Coordinates of C-alpha atoms in Angstrom, one line a residue:
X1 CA -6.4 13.6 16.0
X2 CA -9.1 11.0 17.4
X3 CA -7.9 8.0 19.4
X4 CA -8.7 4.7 17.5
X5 CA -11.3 2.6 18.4
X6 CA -10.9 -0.4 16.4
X7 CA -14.1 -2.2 16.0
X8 CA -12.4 -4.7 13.7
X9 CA -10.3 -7.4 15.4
X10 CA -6.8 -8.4 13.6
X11 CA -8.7 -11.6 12.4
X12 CA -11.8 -9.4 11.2
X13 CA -9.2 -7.7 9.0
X14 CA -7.2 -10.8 7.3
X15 CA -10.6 -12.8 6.7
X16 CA -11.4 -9.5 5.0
X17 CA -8.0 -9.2 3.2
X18 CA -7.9 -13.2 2.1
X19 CA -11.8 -12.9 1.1
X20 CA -10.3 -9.2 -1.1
X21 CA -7.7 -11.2 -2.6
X22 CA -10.1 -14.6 -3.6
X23 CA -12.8 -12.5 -5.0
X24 CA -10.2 -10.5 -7.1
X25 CA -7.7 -13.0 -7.6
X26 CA -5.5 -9.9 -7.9
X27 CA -2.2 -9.9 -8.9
X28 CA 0.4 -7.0 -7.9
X29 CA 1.0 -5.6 -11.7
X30 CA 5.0 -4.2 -11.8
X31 CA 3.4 -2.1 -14.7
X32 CA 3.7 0.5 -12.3
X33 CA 5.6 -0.3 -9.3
X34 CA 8.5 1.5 -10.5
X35 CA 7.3 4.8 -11.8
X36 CA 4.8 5.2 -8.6
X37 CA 7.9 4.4 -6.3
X38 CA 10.0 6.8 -7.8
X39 CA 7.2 9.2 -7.8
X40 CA 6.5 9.2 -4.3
X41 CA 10.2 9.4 -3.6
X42 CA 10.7 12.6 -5.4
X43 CA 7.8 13.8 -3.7
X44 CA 9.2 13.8 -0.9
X45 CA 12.9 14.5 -1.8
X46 CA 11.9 17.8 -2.9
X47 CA 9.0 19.5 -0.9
X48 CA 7.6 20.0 3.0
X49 CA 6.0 17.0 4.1
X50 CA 2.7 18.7 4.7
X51 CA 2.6 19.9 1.3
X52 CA 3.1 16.1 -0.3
X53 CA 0.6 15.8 2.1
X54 CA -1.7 18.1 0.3
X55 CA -0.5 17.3 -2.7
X56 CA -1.8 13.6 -2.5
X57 CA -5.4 14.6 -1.0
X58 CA -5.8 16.8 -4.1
X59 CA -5.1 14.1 -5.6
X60 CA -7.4 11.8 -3.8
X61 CA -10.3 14.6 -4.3
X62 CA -9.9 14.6 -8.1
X63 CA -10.4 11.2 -8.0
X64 CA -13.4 10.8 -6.1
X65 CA -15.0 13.3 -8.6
X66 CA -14.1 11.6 -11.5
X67 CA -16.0 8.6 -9.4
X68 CA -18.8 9.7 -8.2
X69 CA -21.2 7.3 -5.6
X70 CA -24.8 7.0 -6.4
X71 CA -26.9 9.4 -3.5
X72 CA -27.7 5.9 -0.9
X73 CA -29.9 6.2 2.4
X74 CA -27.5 3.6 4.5
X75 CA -23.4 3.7 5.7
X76 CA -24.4 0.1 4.3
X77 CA -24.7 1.0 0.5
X78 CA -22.8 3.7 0.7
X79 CA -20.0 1.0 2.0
X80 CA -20.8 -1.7 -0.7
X81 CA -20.7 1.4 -3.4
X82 CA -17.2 2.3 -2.1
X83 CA -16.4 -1.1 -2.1
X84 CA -17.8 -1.6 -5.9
X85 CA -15.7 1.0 -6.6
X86 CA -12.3 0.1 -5.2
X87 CA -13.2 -3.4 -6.9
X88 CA -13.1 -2.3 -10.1
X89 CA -9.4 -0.2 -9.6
X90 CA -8.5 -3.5 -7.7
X91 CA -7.8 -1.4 -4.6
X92 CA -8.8 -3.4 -1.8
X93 CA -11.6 -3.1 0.9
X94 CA -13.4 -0.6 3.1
X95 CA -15.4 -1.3 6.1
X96 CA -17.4 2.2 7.6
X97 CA -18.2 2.5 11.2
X98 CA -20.7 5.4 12.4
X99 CA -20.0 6.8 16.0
X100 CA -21.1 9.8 17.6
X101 CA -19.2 12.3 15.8
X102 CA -18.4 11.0 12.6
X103 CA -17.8 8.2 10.5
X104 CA -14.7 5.7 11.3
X105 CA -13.2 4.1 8.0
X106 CA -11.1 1.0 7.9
X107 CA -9.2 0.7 4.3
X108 CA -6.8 -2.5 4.1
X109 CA -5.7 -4.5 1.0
X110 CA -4.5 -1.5 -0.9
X111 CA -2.0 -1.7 -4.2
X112 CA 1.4 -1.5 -2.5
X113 CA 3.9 -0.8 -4.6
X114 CA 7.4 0.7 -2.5
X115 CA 10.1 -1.1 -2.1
X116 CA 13.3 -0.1 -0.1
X117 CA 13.2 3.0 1.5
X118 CA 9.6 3.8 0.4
X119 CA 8.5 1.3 2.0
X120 CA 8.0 3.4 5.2
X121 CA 6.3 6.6 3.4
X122 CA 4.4 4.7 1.1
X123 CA 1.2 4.0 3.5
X124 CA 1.2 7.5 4.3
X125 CA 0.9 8.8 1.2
X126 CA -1.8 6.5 0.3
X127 CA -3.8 7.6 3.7
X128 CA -3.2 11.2 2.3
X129 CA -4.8 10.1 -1.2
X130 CA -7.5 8.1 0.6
X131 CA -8.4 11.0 2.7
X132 CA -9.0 13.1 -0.3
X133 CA -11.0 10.5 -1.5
X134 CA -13.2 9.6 1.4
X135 CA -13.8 13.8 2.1
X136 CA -15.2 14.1 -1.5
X137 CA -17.7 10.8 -1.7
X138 CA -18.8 11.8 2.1
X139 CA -19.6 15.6 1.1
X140 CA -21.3 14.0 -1.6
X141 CA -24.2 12.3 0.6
X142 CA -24.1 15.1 2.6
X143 CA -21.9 15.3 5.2
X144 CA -20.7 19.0 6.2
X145 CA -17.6 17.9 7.2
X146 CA -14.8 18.7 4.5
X147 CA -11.7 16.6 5.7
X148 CA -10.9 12.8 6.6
X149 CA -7.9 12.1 8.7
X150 CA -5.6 8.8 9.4
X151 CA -5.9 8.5 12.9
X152 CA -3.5 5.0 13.6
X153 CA 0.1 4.4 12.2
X154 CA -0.8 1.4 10.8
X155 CA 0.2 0.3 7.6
X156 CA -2.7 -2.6 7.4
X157 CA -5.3 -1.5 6.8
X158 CA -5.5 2.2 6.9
X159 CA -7.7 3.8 9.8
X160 CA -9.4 6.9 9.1
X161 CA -11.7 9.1 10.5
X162 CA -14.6 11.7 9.1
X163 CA -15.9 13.6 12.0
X164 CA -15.5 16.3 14.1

């Protein structure tokens, strides 16, 4: 796993958070709060951790190919197409970072919906479905790499990392 290098300060992130939640004007729907919580908490009731974890990037991967990103040229459109599309599922923000090896992917504002004791698995398993996510629309411009990983414990906002 990489080390972070976060190239977003702790301000840089809630300006980016308040200016998600003005633009939206999104409201936390309990339409499916409860049915998500309980979900994730069977998930994990039941199986090995690493194959929830699988589980929820399969997940994530089916997604991203039932929302494909137009072919772009810069990480800039392919950023503001990612963020399009989280904008219309009212799932927060991405910022993308190139470095040397790979592409570093902030992901904060994300629907939250755990309460009690899932409160602590719940940003996990959303990594695991953004990584699933992120690997698809990346292969999809071209990148060889087939797998994003979290790389920080942070719950707020989610650091991964597509690389080598």
């Amino acid at each position: 796993m990489k080390t972070p290098t976060t190239w977003m300060n702790d301000k840089d992130v809630q300006s980016a958070d308040l200016a998600y939640y003005r633009r939206t004007q999104r409201q936390r729907s309990p339409q499916w709060r409860g049915f998500l919580s309980a979900l994730l908490g069977e998930l994990h009731s039941g199986a090995d951790p690493e194959e929830v974890r699988n589980f929820l990037r399969q997940v994530g991967r089916r997604m991203a190919q039932a929302t494909p990103l137009t072919k772009v040229e810069t990480l800039e459109e392919l950023e503001a197409g990612m963020n399009k599309v989280w904008a219309e599922m009212d799932w927060g923000w991405v910022r993308l970072h190139a470095v040397a090896d790979g592409v570093r992917i902030l992901h904060g504002a994300y629907p939250d919906v755990a309460t009690g004791a899932d409160e602590k698995i719940w940003p996990a398993a959303w990594a695991s479905v953004l990584e699933g996510v992120y690997t698809v629309w990346l292969q999809a411009q071209g990148s060889p790499i087939d797998k994003t990983l979290r790389v920080s414990d942070s719950a707020e906002p989610l650091e991964l990392f597509h690389g080598l």
